Coordinates of C-alpha atoms (C1' of nucleotides) in Angstrom, one line a residue:
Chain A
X1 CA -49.3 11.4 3.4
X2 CA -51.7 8.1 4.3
X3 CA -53.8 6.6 2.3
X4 CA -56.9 8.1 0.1
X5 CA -59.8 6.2 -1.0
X6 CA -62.1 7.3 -3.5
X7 CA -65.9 6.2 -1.9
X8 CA -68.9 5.8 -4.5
X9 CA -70.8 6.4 -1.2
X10 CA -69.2 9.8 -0.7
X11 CA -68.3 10.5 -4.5
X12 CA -65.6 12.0 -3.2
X13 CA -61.6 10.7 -2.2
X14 CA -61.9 10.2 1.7
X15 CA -58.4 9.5 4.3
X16 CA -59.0 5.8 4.7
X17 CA -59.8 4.3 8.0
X18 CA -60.5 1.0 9.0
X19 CA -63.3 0.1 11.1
X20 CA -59.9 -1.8 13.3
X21 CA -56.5 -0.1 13.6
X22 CA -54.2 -2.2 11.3
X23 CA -56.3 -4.1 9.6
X24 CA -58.8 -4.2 6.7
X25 CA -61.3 -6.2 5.6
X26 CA -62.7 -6.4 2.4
X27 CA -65.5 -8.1 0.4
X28 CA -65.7 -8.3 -3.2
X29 CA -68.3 -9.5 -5.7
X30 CA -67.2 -12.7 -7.4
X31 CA -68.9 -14.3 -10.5
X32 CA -71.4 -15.3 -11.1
X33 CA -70.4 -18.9 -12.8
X34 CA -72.6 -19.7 -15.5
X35 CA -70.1 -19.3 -18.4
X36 CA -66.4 -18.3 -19.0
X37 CA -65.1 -15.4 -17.7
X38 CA -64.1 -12.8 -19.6
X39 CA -61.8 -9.6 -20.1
X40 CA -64.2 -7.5 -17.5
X41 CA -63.9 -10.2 -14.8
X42 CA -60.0 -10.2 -14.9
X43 CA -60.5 -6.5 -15.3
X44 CA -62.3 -6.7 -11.1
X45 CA -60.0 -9.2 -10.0
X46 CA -56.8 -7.5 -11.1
X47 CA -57.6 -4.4 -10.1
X48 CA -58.6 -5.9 -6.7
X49 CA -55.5 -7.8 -6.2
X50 CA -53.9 -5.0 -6.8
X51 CA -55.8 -3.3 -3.7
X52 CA -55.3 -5.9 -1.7
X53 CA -51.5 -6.2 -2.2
X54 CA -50.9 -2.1 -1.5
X55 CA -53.0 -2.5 1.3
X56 CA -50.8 -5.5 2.5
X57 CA -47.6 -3.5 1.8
X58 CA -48.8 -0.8 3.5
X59 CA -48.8 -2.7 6.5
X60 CA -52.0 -3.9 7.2
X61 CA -53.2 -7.3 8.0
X62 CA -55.6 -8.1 5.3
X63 CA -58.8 -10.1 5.1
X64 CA -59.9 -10.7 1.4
X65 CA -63.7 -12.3 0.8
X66 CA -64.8 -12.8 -2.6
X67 CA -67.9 -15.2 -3.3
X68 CA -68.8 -17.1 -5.5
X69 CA -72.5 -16.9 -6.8
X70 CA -73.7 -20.3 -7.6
X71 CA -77.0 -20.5 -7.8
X72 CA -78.8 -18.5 -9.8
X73 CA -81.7 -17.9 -13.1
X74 CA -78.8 -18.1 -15.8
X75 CA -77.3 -21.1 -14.3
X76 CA -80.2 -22.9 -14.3
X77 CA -81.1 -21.6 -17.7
X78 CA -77.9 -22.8 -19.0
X79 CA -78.4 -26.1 -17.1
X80 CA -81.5 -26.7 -18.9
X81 CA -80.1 -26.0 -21.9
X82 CA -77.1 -28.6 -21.8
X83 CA -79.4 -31.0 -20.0
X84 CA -77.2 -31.2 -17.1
X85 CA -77.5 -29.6 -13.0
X86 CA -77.1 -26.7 -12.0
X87 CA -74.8 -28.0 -9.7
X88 CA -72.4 -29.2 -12.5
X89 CA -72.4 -26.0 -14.5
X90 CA -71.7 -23.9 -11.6
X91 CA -68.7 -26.4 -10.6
X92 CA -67.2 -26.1 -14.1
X93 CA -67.3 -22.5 -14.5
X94 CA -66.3 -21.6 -10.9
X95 CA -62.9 -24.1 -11.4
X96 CA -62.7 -22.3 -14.8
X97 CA -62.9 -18.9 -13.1
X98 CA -60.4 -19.8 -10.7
X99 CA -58.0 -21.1 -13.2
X100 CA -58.0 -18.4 -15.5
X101 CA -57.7 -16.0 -12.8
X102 CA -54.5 -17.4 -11.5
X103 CA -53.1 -17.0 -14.9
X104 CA -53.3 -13.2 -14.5
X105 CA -51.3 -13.7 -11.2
X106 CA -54.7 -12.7 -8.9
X107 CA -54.2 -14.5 -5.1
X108 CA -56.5 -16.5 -3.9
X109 CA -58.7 -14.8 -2.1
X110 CA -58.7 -15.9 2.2
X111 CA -62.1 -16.9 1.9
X112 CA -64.4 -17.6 -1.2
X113 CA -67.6 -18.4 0.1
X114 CA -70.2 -20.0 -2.2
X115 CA -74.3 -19.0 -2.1
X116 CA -74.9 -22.4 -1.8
X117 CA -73.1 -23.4 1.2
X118 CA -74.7 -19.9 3.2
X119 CA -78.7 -20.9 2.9
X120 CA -79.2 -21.1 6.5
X121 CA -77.8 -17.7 7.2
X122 CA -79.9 -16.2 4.5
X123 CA -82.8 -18.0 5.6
X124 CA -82.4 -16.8 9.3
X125 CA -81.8 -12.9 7.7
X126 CA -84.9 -13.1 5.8
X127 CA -86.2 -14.2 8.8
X128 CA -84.7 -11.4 10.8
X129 CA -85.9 -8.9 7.9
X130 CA -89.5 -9.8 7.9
X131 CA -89.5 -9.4 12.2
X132 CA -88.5 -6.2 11.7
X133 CA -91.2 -5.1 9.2
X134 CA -88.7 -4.5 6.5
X135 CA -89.8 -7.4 4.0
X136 CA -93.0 -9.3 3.6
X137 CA -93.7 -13.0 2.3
X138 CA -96.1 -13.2 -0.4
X139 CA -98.4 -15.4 -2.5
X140 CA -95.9 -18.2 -4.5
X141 CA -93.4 -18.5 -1.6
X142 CA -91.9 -15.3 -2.6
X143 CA -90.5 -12.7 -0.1
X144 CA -89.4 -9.4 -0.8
X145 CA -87.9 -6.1 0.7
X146 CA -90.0 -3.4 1.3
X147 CA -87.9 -0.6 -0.2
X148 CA -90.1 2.1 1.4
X149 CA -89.6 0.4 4.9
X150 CA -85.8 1.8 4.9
X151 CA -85.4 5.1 4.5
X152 CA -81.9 5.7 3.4
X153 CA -82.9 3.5 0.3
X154 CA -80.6 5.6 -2.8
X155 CA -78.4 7.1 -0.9
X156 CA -75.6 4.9 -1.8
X157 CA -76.1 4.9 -5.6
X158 CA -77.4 8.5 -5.5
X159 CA -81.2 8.7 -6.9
X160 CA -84.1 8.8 -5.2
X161 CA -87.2 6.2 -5.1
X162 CA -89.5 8.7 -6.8
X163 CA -87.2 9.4 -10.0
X164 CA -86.7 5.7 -10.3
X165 CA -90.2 4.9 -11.1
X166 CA -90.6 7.1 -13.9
X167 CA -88.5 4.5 -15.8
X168 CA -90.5 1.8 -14.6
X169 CA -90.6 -0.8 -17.9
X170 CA -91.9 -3.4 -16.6
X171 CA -95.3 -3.9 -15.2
X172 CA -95.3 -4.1 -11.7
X173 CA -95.9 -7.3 -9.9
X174 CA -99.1 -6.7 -8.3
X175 CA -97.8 -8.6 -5.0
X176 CA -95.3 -5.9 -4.6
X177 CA -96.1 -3.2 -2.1
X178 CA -93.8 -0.7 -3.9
X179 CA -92.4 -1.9 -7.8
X180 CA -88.9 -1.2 -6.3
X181 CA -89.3 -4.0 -4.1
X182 CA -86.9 -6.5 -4.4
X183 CA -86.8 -10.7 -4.3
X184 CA -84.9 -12.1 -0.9
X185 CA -86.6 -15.3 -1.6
X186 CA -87.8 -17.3 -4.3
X187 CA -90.4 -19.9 -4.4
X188 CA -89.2 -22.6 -5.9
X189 CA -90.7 -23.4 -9.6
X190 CA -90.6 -27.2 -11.0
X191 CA -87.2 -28.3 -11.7
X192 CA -85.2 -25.8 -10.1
X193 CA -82.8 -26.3 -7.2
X194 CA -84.7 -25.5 -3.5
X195 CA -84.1 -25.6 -0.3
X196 CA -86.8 -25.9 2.6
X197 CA -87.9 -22.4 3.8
X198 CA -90.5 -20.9 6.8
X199 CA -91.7 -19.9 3.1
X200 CA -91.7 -23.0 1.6
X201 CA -89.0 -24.7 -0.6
X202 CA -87.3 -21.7 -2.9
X203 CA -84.1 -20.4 -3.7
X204 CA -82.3 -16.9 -2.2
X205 CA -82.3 -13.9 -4.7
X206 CA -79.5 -12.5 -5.7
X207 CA -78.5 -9.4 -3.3
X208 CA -79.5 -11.9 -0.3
X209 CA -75.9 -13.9 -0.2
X210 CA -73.4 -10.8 -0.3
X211 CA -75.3 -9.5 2.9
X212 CA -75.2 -12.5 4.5
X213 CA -71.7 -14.1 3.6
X214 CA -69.6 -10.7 3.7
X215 CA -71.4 -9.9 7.4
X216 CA -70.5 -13.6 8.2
X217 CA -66.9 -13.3 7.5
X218 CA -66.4 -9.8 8.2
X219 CA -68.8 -8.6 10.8
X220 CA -71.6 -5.9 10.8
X221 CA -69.3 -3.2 9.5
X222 CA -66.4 -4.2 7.6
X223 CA -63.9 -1.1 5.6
X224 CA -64.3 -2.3 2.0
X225 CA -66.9 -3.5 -0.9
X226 CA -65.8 -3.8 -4.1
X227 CA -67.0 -4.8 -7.8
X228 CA -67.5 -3.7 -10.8
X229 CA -69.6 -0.4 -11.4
X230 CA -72.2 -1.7 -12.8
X231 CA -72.9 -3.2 -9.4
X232 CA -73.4 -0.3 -7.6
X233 CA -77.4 -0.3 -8.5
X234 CA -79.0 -2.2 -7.7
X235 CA -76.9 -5.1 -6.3
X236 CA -74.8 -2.9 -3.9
X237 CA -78.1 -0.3 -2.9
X238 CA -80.2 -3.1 -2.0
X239 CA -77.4 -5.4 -0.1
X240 CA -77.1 -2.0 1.8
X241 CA -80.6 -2.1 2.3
X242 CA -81.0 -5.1 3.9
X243 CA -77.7 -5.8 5.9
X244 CA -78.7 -1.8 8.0
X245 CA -82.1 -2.8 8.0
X246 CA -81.1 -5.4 10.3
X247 CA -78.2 -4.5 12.6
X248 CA -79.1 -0.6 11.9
X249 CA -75.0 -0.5 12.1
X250 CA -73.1 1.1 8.6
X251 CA -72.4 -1.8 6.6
X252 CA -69.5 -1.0 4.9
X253 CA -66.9 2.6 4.9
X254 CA -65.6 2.2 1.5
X255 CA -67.5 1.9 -1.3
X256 CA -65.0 1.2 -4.3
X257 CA -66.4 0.5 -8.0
X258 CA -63.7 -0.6 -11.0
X259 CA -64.1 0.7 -14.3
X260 CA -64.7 -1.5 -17.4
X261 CA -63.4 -2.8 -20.2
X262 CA -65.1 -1.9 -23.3
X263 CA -64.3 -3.0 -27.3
X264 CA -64.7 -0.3 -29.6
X265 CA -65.6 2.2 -26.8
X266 CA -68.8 0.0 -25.8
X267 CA -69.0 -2.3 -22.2
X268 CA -68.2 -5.6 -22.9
X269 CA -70.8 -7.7 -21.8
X270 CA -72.8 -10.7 -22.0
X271 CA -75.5 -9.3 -22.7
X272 CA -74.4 -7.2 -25.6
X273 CA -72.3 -10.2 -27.0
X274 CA -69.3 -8.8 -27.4
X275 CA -67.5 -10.4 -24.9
X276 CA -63.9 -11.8 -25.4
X277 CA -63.2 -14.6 -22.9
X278 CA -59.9 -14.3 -20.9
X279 CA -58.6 -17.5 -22.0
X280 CA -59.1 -16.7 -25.5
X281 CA -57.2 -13.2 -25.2
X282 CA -54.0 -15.3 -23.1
X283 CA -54.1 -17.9 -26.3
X284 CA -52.4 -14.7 -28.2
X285 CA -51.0 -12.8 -25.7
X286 CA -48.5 -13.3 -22.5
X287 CA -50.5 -13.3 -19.6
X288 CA -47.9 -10.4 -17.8
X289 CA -48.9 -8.5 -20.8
X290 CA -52.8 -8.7 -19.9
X291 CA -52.2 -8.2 -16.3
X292 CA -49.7 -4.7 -17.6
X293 CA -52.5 -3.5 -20.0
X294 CA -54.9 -3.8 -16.3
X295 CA -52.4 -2.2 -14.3
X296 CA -51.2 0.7 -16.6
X297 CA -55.0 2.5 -16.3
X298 CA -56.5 3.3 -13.4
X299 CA -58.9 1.0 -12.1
X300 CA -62.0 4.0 -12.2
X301 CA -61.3 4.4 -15.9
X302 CA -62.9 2.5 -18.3
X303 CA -59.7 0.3 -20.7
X304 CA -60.6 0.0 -24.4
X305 CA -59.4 -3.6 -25.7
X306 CA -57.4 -3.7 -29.0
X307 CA -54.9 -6.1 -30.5
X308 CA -52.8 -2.3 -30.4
X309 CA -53.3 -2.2 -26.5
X310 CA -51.8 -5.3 -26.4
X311 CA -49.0 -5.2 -28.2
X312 CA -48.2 -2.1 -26.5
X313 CA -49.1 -3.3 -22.7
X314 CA -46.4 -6.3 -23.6
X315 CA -43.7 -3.9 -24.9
X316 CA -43.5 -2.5 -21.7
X317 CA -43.4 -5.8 -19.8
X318 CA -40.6 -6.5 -21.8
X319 CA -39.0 -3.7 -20.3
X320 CA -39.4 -4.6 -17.0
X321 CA -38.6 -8.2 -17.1
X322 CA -35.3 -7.5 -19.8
X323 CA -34.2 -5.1 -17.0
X324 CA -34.6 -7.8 -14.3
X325 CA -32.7 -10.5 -16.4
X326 CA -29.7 -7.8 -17.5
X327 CA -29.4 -6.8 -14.0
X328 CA -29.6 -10.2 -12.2
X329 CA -26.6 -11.4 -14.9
X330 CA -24.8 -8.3 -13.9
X331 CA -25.3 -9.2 -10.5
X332 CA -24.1 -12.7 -10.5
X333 CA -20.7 -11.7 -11.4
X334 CA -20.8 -9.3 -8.9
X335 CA -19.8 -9.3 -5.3
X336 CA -22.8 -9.9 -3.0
X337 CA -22.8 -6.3 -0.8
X338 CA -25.6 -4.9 -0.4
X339 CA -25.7 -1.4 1.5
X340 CA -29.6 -1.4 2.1
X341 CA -30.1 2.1 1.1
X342 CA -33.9 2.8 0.4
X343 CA -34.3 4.3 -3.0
X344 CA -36.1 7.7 -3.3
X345 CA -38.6 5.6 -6.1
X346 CA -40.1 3.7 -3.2
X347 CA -41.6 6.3 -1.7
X348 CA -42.9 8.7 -4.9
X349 CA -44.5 4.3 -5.8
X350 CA -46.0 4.5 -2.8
X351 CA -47.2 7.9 -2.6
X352 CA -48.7 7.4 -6.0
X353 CA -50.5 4.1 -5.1
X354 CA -52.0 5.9 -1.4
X355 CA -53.8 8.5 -3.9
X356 CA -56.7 5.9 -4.7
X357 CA -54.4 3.4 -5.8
X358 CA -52.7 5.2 -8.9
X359 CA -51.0 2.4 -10.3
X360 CA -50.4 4.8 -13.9
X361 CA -48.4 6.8 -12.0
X362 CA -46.9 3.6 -9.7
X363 CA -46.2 2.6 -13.0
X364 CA -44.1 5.9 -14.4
X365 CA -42.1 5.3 -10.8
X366 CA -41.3 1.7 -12.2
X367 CA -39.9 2.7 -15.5
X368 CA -37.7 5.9 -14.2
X369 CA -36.1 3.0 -11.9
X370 CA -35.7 0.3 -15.1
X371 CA -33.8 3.4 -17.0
X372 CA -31.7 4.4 -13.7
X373 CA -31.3 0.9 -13.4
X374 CA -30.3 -0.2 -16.9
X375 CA -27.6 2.6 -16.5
X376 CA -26.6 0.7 -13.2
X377 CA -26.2 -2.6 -15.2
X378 CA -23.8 -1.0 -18.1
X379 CA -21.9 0.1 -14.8
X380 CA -21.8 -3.0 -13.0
X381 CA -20.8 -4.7 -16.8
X382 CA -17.8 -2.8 -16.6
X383 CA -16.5 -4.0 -13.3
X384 CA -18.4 -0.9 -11.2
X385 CA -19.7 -0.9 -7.6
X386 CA -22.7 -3.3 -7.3
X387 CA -24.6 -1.6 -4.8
X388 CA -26.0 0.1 -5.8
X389 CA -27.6 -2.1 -8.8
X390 CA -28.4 -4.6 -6.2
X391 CA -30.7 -2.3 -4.3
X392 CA -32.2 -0.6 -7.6
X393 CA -33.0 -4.6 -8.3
X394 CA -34.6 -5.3 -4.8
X395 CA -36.7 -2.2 -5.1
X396 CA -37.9 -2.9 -8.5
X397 CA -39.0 -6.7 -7.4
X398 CA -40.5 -5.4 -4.3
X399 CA -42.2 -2.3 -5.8
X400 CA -43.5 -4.5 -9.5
X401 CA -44.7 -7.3 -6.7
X402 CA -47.1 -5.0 -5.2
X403 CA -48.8 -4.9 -9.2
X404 CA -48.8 -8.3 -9.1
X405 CA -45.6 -7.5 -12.0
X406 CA -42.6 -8.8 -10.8
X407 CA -40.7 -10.5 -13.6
X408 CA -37.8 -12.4 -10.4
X409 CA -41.1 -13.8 -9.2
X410 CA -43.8 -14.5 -11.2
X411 CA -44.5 -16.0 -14.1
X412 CA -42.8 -19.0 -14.7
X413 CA -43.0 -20.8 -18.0
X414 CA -46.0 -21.6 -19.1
X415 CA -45.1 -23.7 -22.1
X416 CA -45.3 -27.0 -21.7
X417 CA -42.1 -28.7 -23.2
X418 CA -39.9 -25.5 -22.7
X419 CA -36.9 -27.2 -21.3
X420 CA -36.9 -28.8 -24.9
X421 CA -37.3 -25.9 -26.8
X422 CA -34.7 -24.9 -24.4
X423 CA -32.2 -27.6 -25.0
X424 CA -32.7 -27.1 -28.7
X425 CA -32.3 -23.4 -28.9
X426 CA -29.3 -24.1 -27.0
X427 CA -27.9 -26.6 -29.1
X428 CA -28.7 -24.1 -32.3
X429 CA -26.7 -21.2 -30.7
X430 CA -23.9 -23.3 -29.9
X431 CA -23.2 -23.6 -33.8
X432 CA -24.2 -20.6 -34.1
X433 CA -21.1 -19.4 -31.9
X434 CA -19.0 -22.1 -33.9
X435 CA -19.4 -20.1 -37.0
X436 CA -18.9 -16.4 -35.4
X437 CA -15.5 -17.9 -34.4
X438 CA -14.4 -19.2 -37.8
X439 CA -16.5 -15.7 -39.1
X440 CA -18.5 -17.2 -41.3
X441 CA -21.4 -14.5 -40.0
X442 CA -23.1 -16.0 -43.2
X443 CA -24.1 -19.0 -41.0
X444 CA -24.2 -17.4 -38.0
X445 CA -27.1 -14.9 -39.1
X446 CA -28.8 -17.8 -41.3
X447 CA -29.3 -19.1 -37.7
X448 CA -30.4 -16.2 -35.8
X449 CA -33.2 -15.1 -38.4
X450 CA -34.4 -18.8 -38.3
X451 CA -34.7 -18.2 -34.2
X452 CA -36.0 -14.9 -34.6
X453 CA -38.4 -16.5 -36.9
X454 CA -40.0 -19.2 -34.4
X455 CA -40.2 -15.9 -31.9
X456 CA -36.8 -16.4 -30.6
X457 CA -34.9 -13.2 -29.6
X458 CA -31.2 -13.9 -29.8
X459 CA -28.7 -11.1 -27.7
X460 CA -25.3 -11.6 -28.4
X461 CA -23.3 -10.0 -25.0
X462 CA -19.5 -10.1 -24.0
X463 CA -20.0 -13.4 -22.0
X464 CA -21.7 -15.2 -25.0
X465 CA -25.3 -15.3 -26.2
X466 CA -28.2 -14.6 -24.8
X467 CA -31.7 -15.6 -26.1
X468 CA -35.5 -15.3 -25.0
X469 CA -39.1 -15.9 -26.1
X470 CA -40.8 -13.3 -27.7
X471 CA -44.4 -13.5 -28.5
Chain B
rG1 C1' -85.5 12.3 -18.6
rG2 C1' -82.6 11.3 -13.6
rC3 C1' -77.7 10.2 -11.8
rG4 C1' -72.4 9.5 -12.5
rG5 C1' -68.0 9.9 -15.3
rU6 C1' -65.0 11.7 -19.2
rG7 C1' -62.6 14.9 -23.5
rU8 C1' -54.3 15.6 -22.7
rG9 C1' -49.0 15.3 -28.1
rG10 C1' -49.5 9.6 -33.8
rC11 C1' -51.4 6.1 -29.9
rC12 C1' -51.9 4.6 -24.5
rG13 C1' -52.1 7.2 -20.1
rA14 C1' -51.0 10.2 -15.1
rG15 C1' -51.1 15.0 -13.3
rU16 C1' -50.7 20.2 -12.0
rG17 C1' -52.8 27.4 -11.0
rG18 C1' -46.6 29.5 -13.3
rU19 C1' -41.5 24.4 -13.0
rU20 C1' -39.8 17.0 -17.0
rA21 C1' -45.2 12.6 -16.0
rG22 C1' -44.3 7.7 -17.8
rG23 C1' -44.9 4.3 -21.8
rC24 C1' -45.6 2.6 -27.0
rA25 C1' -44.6 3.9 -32.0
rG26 C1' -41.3 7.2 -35.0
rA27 C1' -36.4 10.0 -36.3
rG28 C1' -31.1 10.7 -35.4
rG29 C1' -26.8 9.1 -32.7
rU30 C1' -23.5 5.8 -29.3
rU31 C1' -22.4 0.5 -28.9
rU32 C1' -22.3 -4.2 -32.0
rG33 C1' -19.0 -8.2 -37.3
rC34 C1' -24.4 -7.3 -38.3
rA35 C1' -28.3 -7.5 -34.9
rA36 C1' -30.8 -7.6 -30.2
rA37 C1' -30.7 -5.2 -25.5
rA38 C1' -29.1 -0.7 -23.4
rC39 C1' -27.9 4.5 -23.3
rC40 C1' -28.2 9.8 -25.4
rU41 C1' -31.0 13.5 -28.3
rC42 C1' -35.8 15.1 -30.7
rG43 C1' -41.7 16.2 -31.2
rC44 C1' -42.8 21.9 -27.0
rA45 C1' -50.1 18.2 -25.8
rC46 C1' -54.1 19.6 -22.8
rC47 C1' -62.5 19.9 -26.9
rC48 C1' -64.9 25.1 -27.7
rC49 C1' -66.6 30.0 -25.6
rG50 C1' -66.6 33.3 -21.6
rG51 C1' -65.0 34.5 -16.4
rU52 C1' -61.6 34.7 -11.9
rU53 C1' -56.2 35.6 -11.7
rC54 C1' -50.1 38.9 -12.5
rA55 C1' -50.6 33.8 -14.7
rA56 C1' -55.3 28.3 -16.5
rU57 C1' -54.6 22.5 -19.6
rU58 C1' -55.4 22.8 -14.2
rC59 C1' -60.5 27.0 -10.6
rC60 C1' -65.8 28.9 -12.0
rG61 C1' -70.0 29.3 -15.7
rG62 C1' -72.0 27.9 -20.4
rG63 C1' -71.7 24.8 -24.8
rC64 C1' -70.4 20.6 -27.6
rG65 C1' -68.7 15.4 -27.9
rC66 C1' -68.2 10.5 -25.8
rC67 C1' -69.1 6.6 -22.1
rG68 C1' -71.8 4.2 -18.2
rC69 C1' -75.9 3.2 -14.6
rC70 C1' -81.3 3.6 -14.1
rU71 C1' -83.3 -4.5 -16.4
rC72 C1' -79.3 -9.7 -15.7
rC73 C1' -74.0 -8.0 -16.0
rA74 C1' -67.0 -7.3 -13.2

RNA sequence: GGCGGUGUGGCCGAGUGGUUAGGCAGAGGUUUGCAAAACCUCGCACCCCGGUUCAAUUCCGGGCGCCGCCUCCA
């Protein structure tokens, strides 16, 4: 089979092939850290983890980029606003990124370069840019890109330079050769953050840093650039622009663009205000449920957020991770063979994940091995082979760990002060079992509904009771 | 207006020229002191109109609806 890639550049699913056999780079576009992330940004880091991982289990060796933008117009907006640096406000939000992200189970990326800490490369690619008559410095300290200087300009998000200025709404700055022309370089105004520039003191502009980091860390052509769709014009066309302007050499073979999440069939943005901040949704819901409801769409599609979703997307991590707890405790009274079969699911998971990274179908593969499995378990229960089980169990953990979903794993408790509620729900089960022995099931349920009540689950099995956290 | 995407059973969501997606919810059953979990069974879906074909939800043409980008945005 091999992998398939669907490429924005091609609009079309390509074979994928990295620039070096056996190994794939990849750049993807961080935050910008001016507030709290939200739904959408765990929507791009999810669905690149999830990349990342198949890639990994796929067998390649794997370098991940993603930056972090930290200097920018609504940083320092929001800077002024709270009367506070820049400096601060992009330190808060970027540690507040990187917690929330690691709630959703999304790795660390190997490198996450910051603007900030990459001005001399930008300056010497401006520089570069302007020797080869691609941009020009202006009045103000400004420079820009010369849009017309590079011929391929549209190609990547598909329109041409001539339909694009029909929807000119702006008045054109009259320092701009062309009005397409885009900032590399900003002259400083008074107050903002500057550095010292052939230009004068300024700031880079926002296309600028991608170029410059991702070519940095990954060389002059690296296999894949990621982000959200939205991205894809202008951010992507013009960091295209000006990375082949200056080595001439394709920037990047893969071109990959994740959907979004919208609220009542509308983006969620800032801009439109309807955003709902990640750390908001994971006050209501269990984070593996978040990460399922990312997983169980396909990362082109667009996912509508509802309470319903939700709900649903945790149902079926319940599945997973109740089928991982009933087959471990079937296990551990089992005999530890293990025959080291490979199951037929791991390679229709696999197959499914190499067609653009299915992970709805990845998925189905995962839940036709929970019910094969959960069959297994009633087998094992009853003093059957355990094989057979144990490689259905391995598979699973393996197979859910490439979605970032394995319940053996992941996701350890989050609540603080579990082991007391543990001790406690203990303690309340073992009277609980007291009274089923005298059969007073009078008592006995008067105790299970409380528990169910506080979002306990209570399972009574052969070797006593079993109980959980549902939320 | 230009460009891109999309329309699947109550809901979410893959996919395919003729053969079961999967999940959630719901109904019935097995099991259980009762539950929970699990298992079994059930609903015969593919926006509309043409065309190609022995056969189209799947291919082609047209239409309608919805979403996104074209300005900062994952």
């Amino acid at each position: 089979m091999g992998l398939v890639v669907y490429n924005t550049f091609s609009r079309r699913k390509e074979p994928f092939e990295p620039v070096a056999a056996g190994r794939v780079s990849i750049y993807v576009c961080g935050p910008t850290v001016y507030d709290l992330p939200h739904l959408g940004h765990a929507r791009a880091a999810v669905a690149f983890d999830v990349i990342r991982r198949t890639f990994r289990a796929l067998g390649y060796d794997v370098t991940y980029v993603m930056n972090i933008t930290d200097v920018d117009d609504k940083i320092i907006t929001r800077a002024n606003e709270e009367g506070r640096s820049p400096f601060a406000v992009a330190d808060e939000y970027t540690r507040a990124y990187q917690a929330s992200m690691a709630r959703v189970g999304v790795l660390p990326p190997d490198i996450a370069p910051r603007a900030t800490g990459h001005i001399i490369e930008m300056v010497a690619l401006v520089e570069q840019l302007i020797g080869t008559g691609a941009a020009y410095p202006v009045e103000g300290g400004d420079v820009y890109f010369s849009v017309r200087s590079f011929g391929k300009y549209g190609e990547l998000s598909n329109r041409s330079l001539d339909d694009m200025r029909a929807g000119e709404r702006v008045e054109p700055d009259p320092r701009k050769r062309d009005p397409m022309d885009f900032a590399l370089w900003k002259g400083a105004k008074p107050g903002e953050p500057s550095w010292p520039s052939p230009w004068g003191p300024g700031r880079p502009g926002w296309h600028l840093e991608c170029s410059a980091m991702s070519m940095k860390y990954l060389g002059e052509s690296f296999d894949v650039h990621g982000g959200g769709q939205d991205l894809i014009f202008p951010h992507h066309e013009n960091e295209r622009a000006q990375s082949e302007a200056v080595t001439t050499a394709p920037f990047v073979r893969f071109w990959l663009h994740n959907g979004f999440v919208t609220i009542n069939e509308e983006k969620m943005s800032k801009s439109l205000k309807n955003f709902v901040s990640l750390d908001d949704v994971l006050a209501q819901y269990p984070a593996p449920a978040v990460r399922m409801l990312l997983v169980a769409a396909h990362y082109r599609s667009p996912i509508d957020f509802s309470p319903d979703g939700l709900d649903e997307a945790g149902a079926m991590w319940q599945r997973f991770s109740t089928f991982a707890r009933n087959a471990t405790d079937a296990l551990d009274a089992a005999p530890e063979i293990d025959d080291g079969r490979p199951l037929s699911f791991e390679a229709d998971f696999f197959a499914a994940l190499e067609d653009d990274f299915n992970t709805p179908s990845a998925v189905a593969v995962l839940f036709e091995l929970v019910n094969a499995g959960n069959v297994l378990v009633e087998q094992v229960e009853a003093g059957g082979d355990p094989r057979l089980l144990r490689a259905h169990l391995a598979t699973f953990s393996k197979m859910a760990g490439v979605l970032g979903l394995d319940p053996l794993t992941q996701w350890p408790a989050e609540e603080s002060g579990a082991e007391i509620v543990g001790s406690l729900v203990e303690s309340l089960l073992e009277m609980r079992e007291r009274a089923r022995e005298a059969r007073d099931f009078e008592t006995a349920d008067l105790i299970r509904e409380r528990l169910v009540k506080a979002g306990v689950v209570v399972e009574d099995r052969p070797g006593g009771p079993r109980w959980r956290i549902k939320r």
